[in-house]
Amino acid sequence: MGHDAPSASPSLAAHFEPMSLLETLSDAAIFLDASGIIQYANAKAATLLGVEKQELLGKIVWQCAPSLVTITLYQAVHTALYTQTSFQVEYRSPVTQAWLRIHLSRTSQGVALFFAEDANIQRRHDLFRQSTQWYQDLLENLSEHVALLTPEGLLLEVNPRSLTAAGVTREEVIGKPFTQFPLWASTPDIQEQWRVAIGQARKGEDVHFEVEICTHTGQDIVLAITLTAHHDINQQVEYLICVGLDITKRAYVEEELWDLIDAIPHFVWIAQPDGTVIYNNRRLCEYTAMTPQQAQGDGWSTSLHPDDRQHALDVWQAAIRTGTPYEVEHRICNGNTGEYRWFLARGMPLKASQGTILYWAGTCTDIDEQKRSEAALRQSRERVQTLMDSNIIGIIVAEDDIIVEANDTFLRMTGYNRDDLRQRKINWVQMTPPEYVTRTQQGHQELALHQRMTPYEKEYVGKDGSRVPVLVGGVMTRLNPHQAIYFALDNSARKELEQRKDDFLNMASHELKTPLAVIKMRAQLARRHLEKQGHLEVAATLTKVEEPIRQIERLIGDLLDVSKIQAGRLEYTYESIDINALLHETTEIIQQMNPGHAIVMHDAGPFALVGDKNRLEQVFINLLSNATKYSPPGSTVEVACDISAEAVTVSIRDHGIGIPQEQCEKIFERFYRVFDPRQRKVPGLGMGLYIVAEIVRQHGGTIAVESEIGQGSTFRVTLPLHR
Ligand code: ADP
């Protein structure tokens, strides 16, 4: 059959309706225009499709003839339109399964199709079918969802799996816009996705996207869709191939994975190859108090500490540029508290097999604690170093007697050098002068017992033999029981100052002593002279002058003694003394001077002791004067003597103001006075007990005090009977 209008004579044509001819044909005839709209269909065609003839006219063939539409037919029409040729194809109706032969002819407006059932081709095709069965089988058994669409998006073919999922028959959907496929017919978002995807695929792009849909049995499934165009030999898009991969399981597993990633204590992020962050886990969002949308892109960087931000961004940009792993430390603000914590940010480029970066995946780990302890360690090291570098304090580390480490100050003080140190030549025991050995040993006993040593004054013998006055203290190191750290403060300046003060006191007291002696002598002479002349009243006035003179004399005497003690020149004359008698004498003197106090002496009977009588008298006078000075008038002072085979202990007890516990040792130091408002009015220079302690020490004895504030004090002097 031709595809142009039949060429009949005009007269015949006047009576003859050419189309009626077609009605008689045993073949089904359908005329389509270029866009596939049915312009004509004969009665047989209507029968074949099972519809009224009128229903077909004006409709797109793919939409109203599902029983005819197959990909073969679609391809054939497509070919006829573009190649202008007439040809035949044989194909099987997807509905009736009958074999059809179609003759296609190009018409001026489109294509004429003539369908003829042909039993002969049945056999031939059965053979052929066997060879093409794989295609059918594939389509039917394919576990994926497959559909073929016209470039406009009308469904040409769809596999059973998709039909089952949608709960529809092939006829119900073939030829209809795929956007209206029942699986998403009521989901405008997905329909829009399809519309866009079809548009892109029509232009030749491969389109990938995922859709989450609900099957007609109510099962939620996730499909990964790929939409690609099939081109004919003229490179025209012939139809679109659509494959939907069921990734429900994968999506589920992925979802679980994401849940896991969300929950891990680290921050996790994913970025595109250009550095745009597309995912941040829940932890990061919770910490920064940002929504996932706020943290995306480069929003995350706003939570970085302003001081760290630029550096972190520079490192990140460099990593993106070079494709090398990203690693940087920076602080991130806790959006809920406003506090910053240190994090270690790391990122790895994830690459495709050919090496292009697909995306970046990274983490941020909280290293704040680590940073803080590092900083604390650094600070403490710096502090120790500063101390070591100090040019005031000499610092040494000693293992037993050998100094193994020393700062420059110590080396400068003692004249040693680093070589001596390396060769372990510096031995602090050998550097101790003989007179300080006992005190040094005491210090080290204390160190061994209490792990620390109360600072005390001593001297070191320097490398050149010169003496260096120092104040030393120390602590044991925790890790090594043989190792201790000592500090040595150069005491030279203080010692020098003290020396000058001593020199001054020595000179002043000597200078005062002579004129005072002259004044005293003249006053006595004048008094005697006046008494002889009978001016007794005036003579009595002069007597009153003698008492202050005696006080000044005592003061000068003390000053001179202190100077002598300092210079090691206080002299002693030893003889046998009866201590009991000596105590009686001194008690009487003090009682006379302080009639308001009751001084009670518990007699111990005579006994002898070798000592300097004047000096020991000075000791007891001092202690008894203090007892009366620091106790209220009317109170009692008790003097007792305890004698053993070895020693005698004299105790002097008052009921006065008492001495604070922590100052009981200090009162024996030179010029030391207790700072107490109650004794502010009591005159004194803090020399008495210093002289007393020195005299007792020179006699081989000891002195100690027990006291309670407001209750009184007891001084105990113990002197050995045999020296
Ligand atoms: P002075 O009495 O001249 O101040 P001392 O050396 O004799 O100097 O005494 C030192 C300090 O000890 C005194 O200033 C005082 O604070 C304290 N002290 C000495 N004896 C007593 C005592 N019996 N009761 C209370 N405090 C005392």
Coordinates of C-alpha atoms in Angstrom, one line a residue, residues 90-429:
E90 CA 7.2 -7.8 12.7
Y91 CA 6.4 -7.7 16.4
R92 CA 4.3 -9.3 19.0
S93 CA 1.4 -7.6 20.7
P94 CA 2.3 -7.3 24.4
V95 CA -1.3 -7.8 25.2
T96 CA -2.7 -10.5 22.9
Q97 CA 0.7 -12.1 22.3
A98 CA -0.3 -12.4 18.6
W99 CA 2.3 -11.8 16.0
L100 CA 1.7 -8.7 13.9
R101 CA 3.3 -7.4 10.8
I102 CA 3.3 -3.7 10.5
H103 CA 3.8 -1.8 7.3
L104 CA 5.0 1.7 7.8
S105 CA 4.8 4.4 5.1
R106 CA 5.8 8.0 5.3
T107 CA 2.9 10.3 4.5
S108 CA 3.0 14.0 3.8
Q109 CA 2.0 14.7 7.4
G110 CA 3.4 11.7 9.2
V111 CA 3.3 8.0 9.1
A112 CA 0.7 5.4 8.0
L113 CA 0.6 2.2 9.9
F114 CA -1.0 -1.0 8.7
F115 CA -1.2 -3.8 11.1
A116 CA -1.8 -7.4 9.9
E117 CA -2.0 -10.5 12.0
D118 CA 0.2 -13.1 10.4
A119 CA 0.2 -16.7 11.6
N120 CA 3.1 -17.5 9.4
I121 CA 5.5 -15.4 11.2
Q122 CA 4.6 -17.1 14.4
R123 CA 6.8 -20.1 13.8
R124 CA 9.7 -18.2 12.5
H125 CA 9.5 -15.9 15.4
D126 CA 9.2 -18.7 17.9
L127 CA 12.7 -19.8 16.7
F128 CA 13.9 -16.2 16.8
R129 CA 12.2 -15.7 20.1
Q130 CA 14.4 -18.3 21.6
S131 CA 17.4 -16.3 20.7
T132 CA 15.8 -13.0 22.0
Q133 CA 14.3 -14.6 25.0
W134 CA 17.1 -13.4 27.1
Y135 CA 16.0 -9.9 26.5
Q136 CA 12.4 -10.7 27.6
D137 CA 13.7 -12.8 30.5
L138 CA 16.1 -10.0 31.5
L139 CA 13.4 -7.4 31.5
E140 CA 10.9 -9.6 33.3
N141 CA 13.2 -11.0 35.9
L142 CA 15.4 -8.0 36.4
S143 CA 15.3 -7.2 40.0
E144 CA 15.7 -3.6 39.2
H145 CA 13.0 -1.3 38.0
V146 CA 13.3 -0.6 34.2
A147 CA 11.3 1.7 32.0
L148 CA 11.7 3.1 28.6
L149 CA 10.3 6.5 27.9
T150 CA 9.7 8.7 24.8
P151 CA 11.9 11.8 24.9
E152 CA 8.8 13.6 26.0
G153 CA 8.4 11.3 29.0
L154 CA 5.7 9.0 27.9
L155 CA 6.1 5.4 29.1
L156 CA 6.8 3.0 26.3
E157 CA 7.9 -0.1 28.3
V158 CA 8.1 -1.0 31.9
N159 CA 9.2 -4.2 33.5
P160 CA 6.9 -6.4 35.7
R161 CA 8.8 -5.5 38.9
S162 CA 7.8 -1.8 38.6
L163 CA 4.2 -2.8 37.7
T164 CA 4.0 -5.1 40.7
A165 CA 5.4 -2.3 43.0
A166 CA 2.8 0.1 41.6
G167 CA 0.0 -2.5 41.7
V168 CA -1.1 -1.8 38.1
T169 CA -1.3 -3.5 34.8
R170 CA 0.8 -2.6 31.8
E171 CA -2.2 -1.3 29.9
E172 CA -3.0 1.1 32.6
V173 CA 0.3 2.9 32.4
I174 CA 1.8 2.5 28.9
G175 CA 1.7 5.6 26.8
K176 CA 0.9 7.8 29.9
P177 CA 3.3 10.5 31.1
F178 CA 5.8 8.8 33.4
T179 CA 5.4 11.6 35.8
Q180 CA 2.0 10.2 36.5
F181 CA 3.2 6.7 37.2
P182 CA 1.2 5.5 40.3
L183 CA 4.3 5.1 42.5
W184 CA 4.6 8.9 42.6
A185 CA 1.3 10.1 41.2
S186 CA 0.4 11.8 44.4
T187 CA 3.8 13.1 45.3
P188 CA 4.3 16.5 43.6
D189 CA 8.0 16.7 44.7
I190 CA 9.0 13.5 43.0
Q191 CA 6.9 14.3 40.0
E192 CA 8.8 17.6 39.7
Q193 CA 12.1 15.7 40.1
W194 CA 11.1 13.4 37.2
R195 CA 10.0 16.4 35.0
V196 CA 13.4 18.0 35.5
A197 CA 15.3 14.7 35.0
I198 CA 13.5 13.9 31.8
G199 CA 14.2 17.4 30.5
Q200 CA 17.9 16.9 31.2
A201 CA 18.1 13.4 29.8
R202 CA 16.4 14.6 26.6
K203 CA 19.3 16.9 26.2
G204 CA 21.6 14.0 26.4
E205 CA 22.7 14.2 30.0
D206 CA 23.0 11.2 32.3
V207 CA 20.8 12.0 35.3
H208 CA 21.1 10.4 38.7
F209 CA 18.9 10.9 41.7
E210 CA 17.3 9.0 44.5
V211 CA 13.6 8.8 45.4
E212 CA 11.9 7.4 48.4
I213 CA 8.5 5.9 47.5
C214 CA 5.8 3.8 48.9
T215 CA 4.7 0.7 47.0
H216 CA 1.0 -0.1 46.7
T217 CA 1.5 -2.7 49.5
G218 CA 2.7 0.1 51.8
Q219 CA 6.3 -0.8 51.7
D220 CA 8.8 2.1 51.8
I221 CA 11.6 1.7 49.2
V222 CA 14.4 3.9 48.1
L223 CA 15.3 3.9 44.4
A224 CA 18.6 5.2 42.9
I225 CA 17.4 6.3 39.5
T226 CA 19.6 6.6 36.4
L227 CA 18.1 8.2 33.3
T228 CA 20.0 8.0 30.0
A229 CA 19.1 8.8 26.5
H230 CA 19.4 6.3 23.7
H231 CA 20.5 7.9 20.4
D232 CA 19.6 6.6 16.9
I233 CA 22.1 6.4 14.1
N234 CA 21.5 10.1 13.4
Q235 CA 22.5 10.9 16.9
Q236 CA 18.9 11.9 17.7
V237 CA 17.5 11.0 21.0
E238 CA 15.3 8.0 20.3
Y239 CA 14.1 7.1 23.7
L240 CA 15.1 7.3 27.4
I241 CA 16.2 4.4 29.4
C242 CA 15.3 4.5 33.0
V243 CA 16.7 2.2 35.6
G244 CA 15.8 2.3 39.2
L245 CA 18.1 0.4 41.6
D246 CA 16.5 -0.6 44.9
I247 CA 18.9 0.7 47.5
T248 CA 16.4 0.5 50.4
K249 CA 18.7 -1.9 52.3
R250 CA 21.8 0.2 51.5
A251 CA 20.0 3.3 52.4
Y252 CA 18.9 1.6 55.6
V253 CA 22.4 0.5 56.4
E254 CA 23.7 4.0 55.5
E255 CA 21.1 5.5 57.7
E256 CA 22.3 3.3 60.6
L257 CA 25.8 4.4 59.7
W258 CA 24.8 8.0 59.7
D259 CA 23.2 7.5 63.1
L260 CA 26.4 6.0 64.3
I261 CA 28.4 8.9 62.8
D262 CA 26.0 11.3 64.4
A263 CA 26.5 9.8 67.8
I264 CA 30.3 9.4 67.9
P265 CA 32.0 11.8 70.2
H266 CA 34.0 13.4 67.4
F267 CA 32.8 15.9 65.0
V268 CA 32.4 14.5 61.5
W269 CA 32.1 16.5 58.3
I270 CA 32.0 16.0 54.6
A271 CA 32.9 18.5 52.0
Q272 CA 32.7 18.8 48.2
P273 CA 36.0 18.8 46.3
D274 CA 35.9 22.7 46.2
G275 CA 35.7 22.7 50.0
T276 CA 32.0 23.4 50.5
V277 CA 30.9 21.5 53.5
I278 CA 27.8 19.5 52.8
Y279 CA 27.4 17.5 56.0
N280 CA 28.2 18.0 59.7
N281 CA 27.2 15.4 62.3
R282 CA 24.8 16.0 65.1
R283 CA 27.6 16.4 67.7
L284 CA 29.1 19.3 65.8
C285 CA 25.7 21.0 65.5
E286 CA 24.9 20.4 69.1
Y287 CA 28.3 21.8 70.3
T288 CA 28.3 24.8 68.1
A289 CA 24.5 25.3 68.6
M290 CA 24.2 25.6 64.8
T291 CA 21.5 24.1 62.6
P292 CA 22.9 21.7 59.9
Q293 CA 22.1 24.4 57.4
Q294 CA 24.0 27.1 59.3
A295 CA 27.1 24.9 59.6
Q296 CA 27.1 24.0 55.9
G297 CA 29.1 25.7 53.2
D298 CA 31.7 27.7 55.2
G299 CA 29.2 28.4 58.1
W300 CA 31.3 26.2 60.4
S301 CA 34.2 28.6 60.2
T302 CA 32.2 31.3 62.1
S303 CA 32.5 29.1 65.3
L304 CA 36.3 29.1 65.1
H305 CA 38.3 31.3 67.5
P306 CA 39.0 34.6 65.7
D307 CA 42.7 34.2 66.4
D308 CA 42.7 30.7 64.7
R309 CA 40.2 31.2 61.9
Q310 CA 42.4 32.7 59.2
H311 CA 45.2 30.1 59.7
A312 CA 42.7 27.2 59.7
L313 CA 41.1 28.5 56.5
D314 CA 44.5 29.0 54.8
V315 CA 45.5 25.4 55.7
W316 CA 42.1 24.2 54.4
Q317 CA 42.5 26.1 51.1
A318 CA 46.0 24.8 50.7
A319 CA 44.8 21.2 51.2
I320 CA 42.0 21.6 48.7
R321 CA 44.5 23.1 46.2
T322 CA 47.0 20.3 46.5
G323 CA 44.7 17.5 47.4
T324 CA 46.8 16.5 50.3
P325 CA 45.4 15.6 53.8
Y326 CA 44.3 18.5 55.9
E327 CA 45.4 18.8 59.6
V328 CA 45.2 21.8 61.8
E329 CA 44.6 22.7 65.5
H330 CA 42.1 25.4 66.3
R331 CA 39.6 26.4 69.0
I332 CA 35.9 26.0 68.5
C333 CA 33.3 28.0 70.4
N334 CA 30.7 26.0 72.4
G335 CA 27.6 27.8 71.2
N336 CA 25.8 27.1 74.4
T337 CA 28.3 28.4 76.9
G338 CA 30.5 30.7 74.8
E339 CA 33.6 28.8 75.9
Y340 CA 36.3 27.8 73.4
R341 CA 37.9 24.4 73.4
W342 CA 40.9 23.2 71.3
F343 CA 40.2 20.7 68.5
L344 CA 42.4 18.8 66.1
A345 CA 40.8 19.0 62.7
R346 CA 41.7 16.4 60.1
G347 CA 40.5 15.8 56.6
M348 CA 41.2 13.2 53.9
P349 CA 40.4 13.5 50.2
L350 CA 38.4 10.5 49.0
K351 CA 39.4 9.8 45.4
A352 CA 37.9 7.9 42.5
S353 CA 40.0 5.2 40.9
Q354 CA 41.4 7.7 38.3
G355 CA 42.5 10.0 41.1
T356 CA 40.0 12.8 41.0
I357 CA 38.7 13.9 44.4
L358 CA 35.1 12.8 45.0
Y359 CA 34.8 14.5 48.3
W360 CA 36.6 15.3 51.6
A361 CA 35.8 13.5 54.8
G362 CA 37.1 14.8 58.1
T363 CA 36.8 14.9 61.8
C364 CA 37.5 17.3 64.7
T365 CA 38.7 15.7 67.9
D366 CA 38.6 17.5 71.2
I367 CA 42.2 17.9 72.4
D368 CA 41.5 20.6 75.0
E369 CA 42.6 18.6 78.0
Q370 CA 45.8 17.6 76.2
K371 CA 46.4 21.2 75.1
R372 CA 45.8 22.4 78.6
S373 CA 48.2 19.9 80.2
E374 CA 50.7 20.7 77.5
A375 CA 50.4 24.4 78.2
A376 CA 50.6 23.8 81.9
L377 CA 53.7 21.6 81.4
R378 CA 55.2 24.3 79.1
Q379 CA 54.4 27.0 81.6
S380 CA 55.9 25.0 84.5
R381 CA 59.0 24.3 82.4
E382 CA 59.2 28.0 81.6
R383 CA 58.8 28.8 85.2
V384 CA 61.5 26.4 86.3
Q385 CA 63.7 27.7 83.5
T386 CA 63.1 31.3 84.6
L387 CA 64.0 30.3 88.1
M388 CA 67.1 28.4 86.9
D389 CA 68.0 31.5 84.8
S390 CA 67.5 33.8 87.8
N391 CA 70.7 35.6 88.7
I392 CA 69.6 35.9 92.3
I393 CA 69.2 32.3 93.4
G394 CA 71.8 29.6 92.9
I395 CA 70.0 26.3 92.1
I396 CA 71.6 22.9 92.2
V397 CA 70.5 19.3 91.8
A398 CA 72.6 16.9 93.9
E399 CA 72.8 13.2 93.9
D400 CA 74.1 12.3 97.4
D401 CA 77.2 14.5 97.8
I402 CA 77.8 15.3 94.1
I403 CA 76.2 18.3 92.4
V404 CA 75.0 17.0 89.0
E405 CA 73.2 20.1 87.8
A406 CA 73.7 23.8 88.6
N407 CA 72.5 27.1 87.2
D408 CA 74.9 29.8 86.2
T409 CA 74.3 31.8 89.3
F410 CA 75.5 29.0 91.5
L411 CA 78.6 28.5 89.4
R412 CA 79.3 32.2 89.5
M413 CA 78.9 32.3 93.2
T414 CA 81.3 29.4 93.8
G415 CA 83.7 30.0 91.0
Y416 CA 83.2 26.5 89.4
N417 CA 82.4 26.0 85.7
R418 CA 80.4 23.6 83.5
D419 CA 83.4 21.4 82.9
D420 CA 83.7 20.8 86.7
L421 CA 80.0 20.0 86.7
R422 CA 80.3 17.5 83.8
Q423 CA 83.3 15.8 85.5
R424 CA 81.2 15.6 88.7
K425 CA 83.9 17.5 90.6
I426 CA 81.6 19.7 92.7
N427 CA 81.0 18.1 96.0
W428 CA 78.9 20.1 98.4
V429 CA 80.1 18.3 101.5

